[in-house]
Amino acid sequence: MERTAVNGNLWWILILGGALTFLIRLSFIALQGRWQPPELLQRALRYVPPAVLSAIILPEMLMPQGSLQIGAENLRLWAGLAAMWVAWRTRNILLTIAAGMAVLYLLQWLF
Amino acid sequence: MTAASSSSPAARADFWAGVRAELPILLGVTPFGMIYGVLAVKAGLPAAAAQAMSSIVFAGSSQFMAVQLISTATPVVVIILSILVINLRHALYSASIAPYLHGLSRAWKVVLAYLLTDEAYAVAITLYQKKGVIPGSPWFLLGAGLALWTDWQLSTAVGIFLGAQIPAAWSLDFTLALTFIALVIPNLRDRPSTLAALSAGVTAVLAHGLPYKLGLLLAALVGILVGLWNERR
């Protein structure tokens, strides 16, 4: 198995990441409604998933080898765009993944 | 309100109602769990750690992200911070579901908090908002949560097993971006969230050179601010 730089600290990631996630989930249940999050915070948290996930998606599509690559030779860009269209039209996770991989394989086979 | 005792038929009925409500969602969760297992192994995680992440962290998107960050040798502190940030939304679930779990014992609260995933929350809050507080409320969430938990552990295990057999030439790492596309795009139904996603994505590309993968956290911050700013127009 390939070793990565963080392998030695893997269990810290699991334990601390798990503990923090649990405490977030427990937070207001434990408080019994004695304190509600401020309205601004509630609105801000709504943007966390689209922001964080997009911050992973775009670099994966636009810089697959680590540097910006916008053009016909970047197959992942086109496969990703196709997947976006399918996601928008069908809202189906499986179809989106299947379409993206199908386009990627097709392009790899063609070029 | 107190929880009905486990022997009462009503409690059992509510538990199984929770399980049944969760079943259609498992259709989408199962492949997601399998892909996580595959990617975790491909990223170099030992099988035990990949499986443990599914039971200790038990939060899909953050597990995918953690695996990706681990494979690119991101500092541990940044990985933990990223898990924290992406799971902060669960505080909203906790706040919204708290009134329905009022007065439960500490053990109940700990168990239900552990099981409070996006998917369990979604079916539970739908029922609670329709029916209000009923004695079986915690049993329903317990059923939904345990159904999802079991499915997530099993599909992770299958993914880990498959991951060891699949050659790298299949470009399966790309399914991570595709999965996130499938999660994000259908939810971009208004201007602020669309602009939040776009600005965060662009920031992440521009800030790619920042040390310690700090570009990810910066991008999240920019996306949140852009989203909030655009609500007022």
PDB file of N, CA and C in Angstrom, chain B residues 107-190:
ATOM      1  N   ALA B 107     -28.497   9.664  27.545  1.00  0.00           N
ATOM      2  CA  ALA B 107     -28.105   8.563  26.660  1.00  0.00           C
ATOM      3  C   ALA B 107     -28.830   8.681  25.316  1.00  0.00           C
ATOM      4  N   TRP B 108     -30.128   8.956  25.361  1.00  0.00           N
ATOM      5  CA  TRP B 108     -30.897   9.151  24.133  1.00  0.00           C
ATOM      6  C   TRP B 108     -30.283  10.255  23.282  1.00  0.00           C
ATOM      7  N   LYS B 109     -29.971  11.378  23.953  1.00  0.00           N
ATOM      8  CA  LYS B 109     -29.454  12.536  23.195  1.00  0.00           C
ATOM      9  C   LYS B 109     -28.128  12.216  22.525  1.00  0.00           C
ATOM     10  N   VAL B 110     -27.277  11.499  23.253  1.00  0.00           N
ATOM     11  CA  VAL B 110     -25.966  11.147  22.701  1.00  0.00           C
ATOM     12  C   VAL B 110     -26.138  10.251  21.473  1.00  0.00           C
ATOM     13  N   VAL B 111     -27.001   9.253  21.594  1.00  0.00           N
ATOM     14  CA  VAL B 111     -27.197   8.314  20.482  1.00  0.00           C
ATOM     15  C   VAL B 111     -27.821   9.029  19.283  1.00  0.00           C
ATOM     16  N   LEU B 112     -28.851   9.820  19.515  1.00  0.00           N
ATOM     17  CA  LEU B 112     -29.524  10.486  18.394  1.00  0.00           C
ATOM     18  C   LEU B 112     -28.624  11.538  17.757  1.00  0.00           C
ATOM     19  N   ALA B 113     -27.790  12.210  18.564  1.00  0.00           N
ATOM     20  CA  ALA B 113     -26.867  13.197  18.000  1.00  0.00           C
ATOM     21  C   ALA B 113     -25.861  12.493  17.089  1.00  0.00           C
ATOM     22  N   TYR B 114     -25.357  11.352  17.540  1.00  0.00           N
ATOM     23  CA  TYR B 114     -24.405  10.587  16.730  1.00  0.00           C
ATOM     24  C   TYR B 114     -25.030  10.180  15.396  1.00  0.00           C
ATOM     25  N   LEU B 115     -26.322   9.890  15.408  1.00  0.00           N
ATOM     26  CA  LEU B 115     -27.006   9.402  14.192  1.00  0.00           C
ATOM     27  C   LEU B 115     -27.586  10.524  13.335  1.00  0.00           C
ATOM     28  N   LEU B 116     -27.341  11.789  13.729  1.00  0.00           N
ATOM     29  CA  LEU B 116     -27.999  12.912  13.050  1.00  0.00           C
ATOM     30  C   LEU B 116     -27.282  13.294  11.745  1.00  0.00           C
ATOM     31  N   THR B 117     -27.450  12.477  10.722  1.00  0.00           N
ATOM     32  CA  THR B 117     -26.875  12.768   9.415  1.00  0.00           C
ATOM     33  C   THR B 117     -27.868  13.570   8.579  1.00  0.00           C
ATOM     34  N   ASP B 118     -27.413  14.058   7.430  1.00  0.00           N
ATOM     35  CA  ASP B 118     -28.311  14.789   6.517  1.00  0.00           C
ATOM     36  C   ASP B 118     -29.563  13.969   6.239  1.00  0.00           C
ATOM     37  N   GLU B 119     -29.352  12.686   5.961  1.00  0.00           N
ATOM     38  CA  GLU B 119     -30.438  11.839   5.478  1.00  0.00           C
ATOM     39  C   GLU B 119     -31.424  11.474   6.588  1.00  0.00           C
ATOM     40  N   ALA B 120     -30.918  11.197   7.803  1.00  0.00           N
ATOM     41  CA  ALA B 120     -31.811  10.872   8.917  1.00  0.00           C
ATOM     42  C   ALA B 120     -32.582  12.121   9.344  1.00  0.00           C
ATOM     43  N   TYR B 121     -31.875  13.248   9.360  1.00  0.00           N
ATOM     44  CA  TYR B 121     -32.531  14.510   9.708  1.00  0.00           C
ATOM     45  C   TYR B 121     -33.680  14.793   8.745  1.00  0.00           C
ATOM     46  N   ALA B 122     -33.413  14.602   7.467  1.00  0.00           N
ATOM     47  CA  ALA B 122     -34.400  14.953   6.433  1.00  0.00           C
ATOM     48  C   ALA B 122     -35.723  14.216   6.658  1.00  0.00           C
ATOM     49  N   VAL B 123     -35.676  12.906   6.904  1.00  0.00           N
ATOM     50  CA  VAL B 123     -36.943  12.181   7.066  1.00  0.00           C
ATOM     51  C   VAL B 123     -37.580  12.468   8.428  1.00  0.00           C
ATOM     52  N   ALA B 124     -36.749  12.646   9.469  1.00  0.00           N
ATOM     53  CA  ALA B 124     -37.304  12.880  10.804  1.00  0.00           C
ATOM     54  C   ALA B 124     -38.011  14.230  10.874  1.00  0.00           C
ATOM     55  N   ILE B 125     -37.369  15.272  10.365  1.00  0.00           N
ATOM     56  CA  ILE B 125     -37.970  16.607  10.488  1.00  0.00           C
ATOM     57  C   ILE B 125     -39.256  16.689   9.660  1.00  0.00           C
ATOM     58  N   THR B 126     -39.300  15.936   8.558  1.00  0.00           N
ATOM     59  CA  THR B 126     -40.516  15.911   7.741  1.00  0.00           C
ATOM     60  C   THR B 126     -41.684  15.365   8.560  1.00  0.00           C
ATOM     61  N   LEU B 127     -41.433  14.269   9.290  1.00  0.00           N
ATOM     62  CA  LEU B 127     -42.487  13.686  10.123  1.00  0.00           C
ATOM     63  C   LEU B 127     -42.849  14.609  11.289  1.00  0.00           C
ATOM     64  N   TYR B 128     -41.812  15.140  11.977  1.00  0.00           N
ATOM     65  CA  TYR B 128     -42.064  15.964  13.161  1.00  0.00           C
ATOM     66  C   TYR B 128     -42.880  17.201  12.803  1.00  0.00           C
ATOM     67  N   GLN B 129     -42.559  17.797  11.663  1.00  0.00           N
ATOM     68  CA  GLN B 129     -43.273  19.024  11.302  1.00  0.00           C
ATOM     69  C   GLN B 129     -44.717  18.723  10.949  1.00  0.00           C
ATOM     70  N   LYS B 130     -44.961  17.496  10.510  1.00  0.00           N
ATOM     71  CA  LYS B 130     -46.331  17.108  10.183  1.00  0.00           C
ATOM     72  C   LYS B 130     -47.111  16.743  11.446  1.00  0.00           C
ATOM     73  N   LYS B 131     -46.469  15.992  12.354  1.00  0.00           N
ATOM     74  CA  LYS B 131     -47.188  15.421  13.496  1.00  0.00           C
ATOM     75  C   LYS B 131     -46.929  16.116  14.822  1.00  0.00           C
ATOM     76  N   GLY B 132     -45.907  16.983  14.896  1.00  0.00           N
ATOM     77  CA  GLY B 132     -45.559  17.584  16.173  1.00  0.00           C
ATOM     78  C   GLY B 132     -44.853  16.588  17.078  1.00  0.00           C
ATOM     79  N   VAL B 133     -44.716  16.906  18.353  1.00  0.00           N
ATOM     80  CA  VAL B 133     -44.022  16.010  19.282  1.00  0.00           C
ATOM     81  C   VAL B 133     -44.932  14.844  19.643  1.00  0.00           C
ATOM     82  N   ILE B 134     -44.521  13.636  19.325  1.00  0.00           N
ATOM     83  CA  ILE B 134     -45.263  12.444  19.728  1.00  0.00           C
ATOM     84  C   ILE B 134     -44.340  11.594  20.597  1.00  0.00           C
ATOM     85  N   PRO B 135     -44.892  10.728  21.433  1.00  0.00           N
ATOM     86  CA  PRO B 135     -44.038   9.914  22.313  1.00  0.00           C
ATOM     87  C   PRO B 135     -43.001   9.104  21.530  1.00  0.00           C
ATOM     88  N   GLY B 136     -43.361   8.719  20.302  1.00  0.00           N
ATOM     89  CA  GLY B 136     -42.446   7.885  19.530  1.00  0.00           C
ATOM     90  C   GLY B 136     -41.406   8.669  18.751  1.00  0.00           C
ATOM     91  N   SER B 137     -41.361  10.008  18.904  1.00  0.00           N
ATOM     92  CA  SER B 137     -40.428  10.833  18.119  1.00  0.00           C
ATOM     93  C   SER B 137     -39.007  10.306  18.119  1.00  0.00           C
ATOM     94  N   PRO B 138     -38.423  10.014  19.325  1.00  0.00           N
ATOM     95  CA  PRO B 138     -37.043   9.552  19.299  1.00  0.00           C
ATOM     96  C   PRO B 138     -36.894   8.187  18.627  1.00  0.00           C
ATOM     97  N   TRP B 139     -37.922   7.332  18.747  1.00  0.00           N
ATOM     98  CA  TRP B 139     -37.830   5.993  18.132  1.00  0.00           C
ATOM     99  C   TRP B 139     -37.804   6.087  16.617  1.00  0.00           C
ATOM    100  N   PHE B 140     -38.572   7.024  16.068  1.00  0.00           N
ATOM    101  CA  PHE B 140     -38.592   7.200  14.625  1.00  0.00           C
ATOM    102  C   PHE B 140     -37.203   7.604  14.123  1.00  0.00           C
ATOM    103  N   LEU B 141     -36.599   8.600  14.798  1.00  0.00           N
ATOM    104  CA  LEU B 141     -35.261   9.048  14.404  1.00  0.00           C
ATOM    105  C   LEU B 141     -34.234   7.931  14.597  1.00  0.00           C
ATOM    106  N   LEU B 142     -34.395   7.162  15.679  1.00  0.00           N
ATOM    107  CA  LEU B 142     -33.481   6.043  15.925  1.00  0.00           C
ATOM    108  C   LEU B 142     -33.561   5.029  14.781  1.00  0.00           C
ATOM    109  N   GLY B 143     -34.774   4.714  14.329  1.00  0.00           N
ATOM    110  CA  GLY B 143     -34.943   3.769  13.228  1.00  0.00           C
ATOM    111  C   GLY B 143     -34.313   4.280  11.945  1.00  0.00           C
ATOM    112  N   ALA B 144     -34.617   5.549  11.609  1.00  0.00           N
ATOM    113  CA  ALA B 144     -34.059   6.140  10.387  1.00  0.00           C
ATOM    114  C   ALA B 144     -32.538   6.189  10.476  1.00  0.00           C
ATOM    115  N   GLY B 145     -32.036   6.631  11.637  1.00  0.00           N
ATOM    116  CA  GLY B 145     -30.591   6.773  11.808  1.00  0.00           C
ATOM    117  C   GLY B 145     -29.858   5.447  11.744  1.00  0.00           C
ATOM    118  N   LEU B 146     -30.411   4.425  12.389  1.00  0.00           N
ATOM    119  CA  LEU B 146     -29.746   3.117  12.398  1.00  0.00           C
ATOM    120  C   LEU B 146     -29.787   2.457  11.017  1.00  0.00           C
ATOM    121  N   ALA B 147     -30.888   2.675  10.280  1.00  0.00           N
ATOM    122  CA  ALA B 147     -30.968   2.132   8.915  1.00  0.00           C
ATOM    123  C   ALA B 147     -29.839   2.717   8.079  1.00  0.00           C
ATOM    124  N   LEU B 148     -29.684   4.047   8.182  1.00  0.00           N
ATOM    125  CA  LEU B 148     -28.637   4.690   7.402  1.00  0.00           C
ATOM    126  C   LEU B 148     -27.255   4.244   7.873  1.00  0.00           C
ATOM    127  N   TRP B 149     -27.082   4.144   9.177  1.00  0.00           N
ATOM    128  CA  TRP B 149     -25.776   3.760   9.737  1.00  0.00           C
ATOM    129  C   TRP B 149     -25.363   2.378   9.217  1.00  0.00           C
ATOM    130  N   THR B 150     -26.294   1.438   9.285  1.00  0.00           N
ATOM    131  CA  THR B 150     -25.992   0.077   8.842  1.00  0.00           C
ATOM    132  C   THR B 150     -25.620   0.059   7.364  1.00  0.00           C
ATOM    133  N   ASP B 151     -26.414   0.773   6.569  1.00  0.00           N
ATOM    134  CA  ASP B 151     -26.157   0.817   5.134  1.00  0.00           C
ATOM    135  C   ASP B 151     -24.795   1.443   4.830  1.00  0.00           C
ATOM    136  N   TRP B 152     -24.474   2.510   5.563  1.00  0.00           N
ATOM    137  CA  TRP B 152     -23.210   3.224   5.321  1.00  0.00           C
ATOM    138  C   TRP B 152     -22.009   2.349   5.665  1.00  0.00           C
ATOM    139  N   GLN B 153     -22.095   1.582   6.770  1.00  0.00           N
ATOM    140  CA  GLN B 153     -20.981   0.705   7.150  1.00  0.00           C
ATOM    141  C   GLN B 153     -20.805  -0.411   6.122  1.00  0.00           C
ATOM    142  N   LEU B 154     -21.927  -1.003   5.699  1.00  0.00           N
ATOM    143  CA  LEU B 154     -21.847  -2.121   4.755  1.00  0.00           C
ATOM    144  C   LEU B 154     -21.345  -1.659   3.390  1.00  0.00           C
ATOM    145  N   SER B 155     -21.894  -0.543   2.900  1.00  0.00           N
ATOM    146  CA  SER B 155     -21.472  -0.095   1.563  1.00  0.00           C
ATOM    147  C   SER B 155     -20.013   0.349   1.585  1.00  0.00           C
ATOM    148  N   THR B 156     -19.566   0.927   2.698  1.00  0.00           N
ATOM    149  CA  THR B 156     -18.141   1.258   2.821  1.00  0.00           C
ATOM    150  C   THR B 156     -17.297  -0.012   2.706  1.00  0.00           C
ATOM    151  N   ALA B 157     -17.707  -1.050   3.420  1.00  0.00           N
ATOM    152  CA  ALA B 157     -16.945  -2.306   3.404  1.00  0.00           C
ATOM    153  C   ALA B 157     -16.859  -2.882   1.991  1.00  0.00           C
ATOM    154  N   VAL B 158     -17.997  -2.857   1.267  1.00  0.00           N
ATOM    155  CA  VAL B 158     -17.996  -3.364  -0.112  1.00  0.00           C
ATOM    156  C   VAL B 158     -17.039  -2.522  -0.962  1.00  0.00           C
ATOM    157  N   GLY B 159     -17.094  -1.194  -0.791  1.00  0.00           N
ATOM    158  CA  GLY B 159     -16.211  -0.299  -1.547  1.00  0.00           C
ATOM    159  C   GLY B 159     -14.745  -0.574  -1.270  1.00  0.00           C
ATOM    160  N   ILE B 160     -14.409  -0.801  -0.009  1.00  0.00           N
ATOM    161  CA  ILE B 160     -13.019  -1.089   0.360  1.00  0.00           C
ATOM    162  C   ILE B 160     -12.556  -2.371  -0.335  1.00  0.00           C
ATOM    163  N   PHE B 161     -13.441  -3.361  -0.332  1.00  0.00           N
ATOM    164  CA  PHE B 161     -13.113  -4.635  -0.985  1.00  0.00           C
ATOM    165  C   PHE B 161     -12.906  -4.423  -2.489  1.00  0.00           C
ATOM    166  N   LEU B 162     -13.832  -3.691  -3.128  1.00  0.00           N
ATOM    167  CA  LEU B 162     -13.722  -3.449  -4.571  1.00  0.00           C
ATOM    168  C   LEU B 162     -12.500  -2.598  -4.905  1.00  0.00           C
ATOM    169  N   GLY B 163     -12.242  -1.609  -4.049  1.00  0.00           N
ATOM    170  CA  GLY B 163     -11.153  -0.670  -4.309  1.00  0.00           C
ATOM    171  C   GLY B 163      -9.823  -1.371  -4.493  1.00  0.00           C
ATOM    172  N   ALA B 164      -9.651  -2.449  -3.760  1.00  0.00           N
ATOM    173  CA  ALA B 164      -8.401  -3.180  -3.852  1.00  0.00           C
ATOM    174  C   ALA B 164      -8.257  -3.897  -5.195  1.00  0.00           C
ATOM    175  N   GLN B 165      -9.384  -4.110  -5.907  1.00  0.00           N
ATOM    176  CA  GLN B 165      -9.331  -4.850  -7.175  1.00  0.00           C
ATOM    177  C   GLN B 165      -9.271  -3.949  -8.415  1.00  0.00           C
ATOM    178  N   ILE B 166      -9.644  -2.668  -8.241  1.00  0.00           N
ATOM    179  CA  ILE B 166      -9.808  -1.811  -9.413  1.00  0.00           C
ATOM    180  C   ILE B 166      -8.484  -1.133  -9.795  1.00  0.00           C
ATOM    181  N   PRO B 167      -8.058  -1.249 -11.073  1.00  0.00           N
ATOM    182  CA  PRO B 167      -6.800  -0.639 -11.488  1.00  0.00           C
ATOM    183  C   PRO B 167      -6.899   0.892 -11.566  1.00  0.00           C
ATOM    184  N   ALA B 168      -5.779   1.576 -11.359  1.00  0.00           N
ATOM    185  CA  ALA B 168      -5.761   3.042 -11.342  1.00  0.00           C
ATOM    186  C   ALA B 168      -6.152   3.630 -12.693  1.00  0.00           C
ATOM    187  N   ALA B 169      -5.951   2.864 -13.776  1.00  0.00           N
ATOM    188  CA  ALA B 169      -6.209   3.372 -15.124  1.00  0.00           C
ATOM    189  C   ALA B 169      -7.691   3.689 -15.336  1.00  0.00           C
ATOM    190  N   TRP B 170      -8.539   3.258 -14.426  1.00  0.00           N
ATOM    191  CA  TRP B 170      -9.964   3.516 -14.599  1.00  0.00           C
ATOM    192  C   TRP B 170     -10.377   4.939 -14.207  1.00  0.00           C
ATOM    193  N   SER B 171      -9.414   5.760 -13.795  1.00  0.00           N
ATOM    194  CA  SER B 171      -9.683   7.165 -13.432  1.00  0.00           C
ATOM    195  C   SER B 171     -10.795   7.321 -12.401  1.00  0.00           C
ATOM    196  N   LEU B 172     -10.911   6.340 -11.495  1.00  0.00           N
ATOM    197  CA  LEU B 172     -12.035   6.393 -10.559  1.00  0.00           C
ATOM    198  C   LEU B 172     -11.958   7.564  -9.587  1.00  0.00           C
ATOM    199  N   ASP B 173     -10.757   8.147  -9.433  1.00  0.00           N
ATOM    200  CA  ASP B 173     -10.660   9.296  -8.528  1.00  0.00           C
ATOM    201  C   ASP B 173     -11.571  10.435  -8.985  1.00  0.00           C
ATOM    202  N   PHE B 174     -11.895  10.449 -10.284  1.00  0.00           N
ATOM    203  CA  PHE B 174     -12.747  11.509 -10.816  1.00  0.00           C
ATOM    204  C   PHE B 174     -14.183  11.407 -10.286  1.00  0.00           C
ATOM    205  N   THR B 175     -14.579  10.225  -9.803  1.00  0.00           N
ATOM    206  CA  THR B 175     -15.944  10.098  -9.271  1.00  0.00           C
ATOM    207  C   THR B 175     -16.158  10.993  -8.050  1.00  0.00           C
ATOM    208  N   LEU B 176     -15.069  11.397  -7.389  1.00  0.00           N
ATOM    209  CA  LEU B 176     -15.208  12.325  -6.262  1.00  0.00           C
ATOM    210  C   LEU B 176     -15.805  13.649  -6.739  1.00  0.00           C
ATOM    211  N   ALA B 177     -15.178  14.235  -7.776  1.00  0.00           N
ATOM    212  CA  ALA B 177     -15.689  15.502  -8.314  1.00  0.00           C
ATOM    213  C   ALA B 177     -17.110  15.311  -8.844  1.00  0.00           C
ATOM    214  N   LEU B 178     -17.347  14.174  -9.499  1.00  0.00           N
ATOM    215  CA  LEU B 178     -18.685  13.920 -10.069  1.00  0.00           C
ATOM    216  C   LEU B 178     -19.737  13.794  -8.963  1.00  0.00           C
ATOM    217  N   THR B 179     -19.379  13.117  -7.866  1.00  0.00           N
ATOM    218  CA  THR B 179     -20.316  12.986  -6.751  1.00  0.00           C
ATOM    219  C   THR B 179     -20.654  14.358  -6.182  1.00  0.00           C
ATOM    220  N   PHE B 180     -19.634  15.194  -6.011  1.00  0.00           N
ATOM    221  CA  PHE B 180     -19.880  16.534  -5.469  1.00  0.00           C
ATOM    222  C   PHE B 180     -20.726  17.362  -6.436  1.00  0.00           C
ATOM    223  N   ILE B 181     -20.483  17.193  -7.745  1.00  0.00           N
ATOM    224  CA  ILE B 181     -21.317  17.890  -8.738  1.00  0.00           C
ATOM    225  C   ILE B 181     -22.774  17.471  -8.553  1.00  0.00           C
ATOM    226  N   ALA B 182     -22.999  16.170  -8.364  1.00  0.00           N
ATOM    227  CA  ALA B 182     -24.358  15.653  -8.189  1.00  0.00           C
ATOM    228  C   ALA B 182     -24.999  16.186  -6.910  1.00  0.00           C
ATOM    229  N   LEU B 183     -24.186  16.480  -5.891  1.00  0.00           N
ATOM    230  CA  LEU B 183     -24.729  16.989  -4.633  1.00  0.00           C
ATOM    231  C   LEU B 183     -24.998  18.490  -4.701  1.00  0.00           C
ATOM    232  N   VAL B 184     -24.128  19.220  -5.418  1.00  0.00           N
ATOM    233  CA  VAL B 184     -24.211  20.694  -5.396  1.00  0.00           C
ATOM    234  C   VAL B 184     -25.202  21.229  -6.431  1.00  0.00           C
ATOM    235  N   ILE B 185     -25.054  20.819  -7.684  1.00  0.00           N
ATOM    236  CA  ILE B 185     -25.791  21.457  -8.788  1.00  0.00           C
ATOM    237  C   ILE B 185     -27.312  21.493  -8.564  1.00  0.00           C
ATOM    238  N   PRO B 186     -27.956  20.382  -8.158  1.00  0.00           N
ATOM    239  CA  PRO B 186     -29.416  20.451  -7.994  1.00  0.00           C
ATOM    240  C   PRO B 186     -29.853  21.438  -6.912  1.00  0.00           C
ATOM    241  N   ASN B 187     -28.946  21.801  -6.009  1.00  0.00           N
ATOM    242  CA  ASN B 187     -29.327  22.705  -4.922  1.00  0.00           C
ATOM    243  C   ASN B 187     -29.039  24.177  -5.225  1.00  0.00           C
ATOM    244  N   LEU B 188     -28.524  24.449  -6.416  1.00  0.00           N
ATOM    245  CA  LEU B 188     -28.254  25.848  -6.778  1.00  0.00           C
ATOM    246  C   LEU B 188     -29.514  26.452  -7.381  1.00  0.00           C
ATOM    247  N   ARG B 189     -30.540  26.629  -6.528  1.00  0.00           N
ATOM    248  CA  ARG B 189     -31.842  27.068  -7.033  1.00  0.00           C
ATOM    249  C   ARG B 189     -32.016  28.576  -6.924  1.00  0.00           C
ATOM    250  N   ASP B 190     -31.120  29.268  -6.255  1.00  0.00           N
ATOM    251  CA  ASP B 190     -31.271  30.727  -6.189  1.00  0.00           C
ATOM    252  C   ASP B 190     -29.929  31.402  -6.458  1.00  0.00           C
TER     253      ASP B 190
END
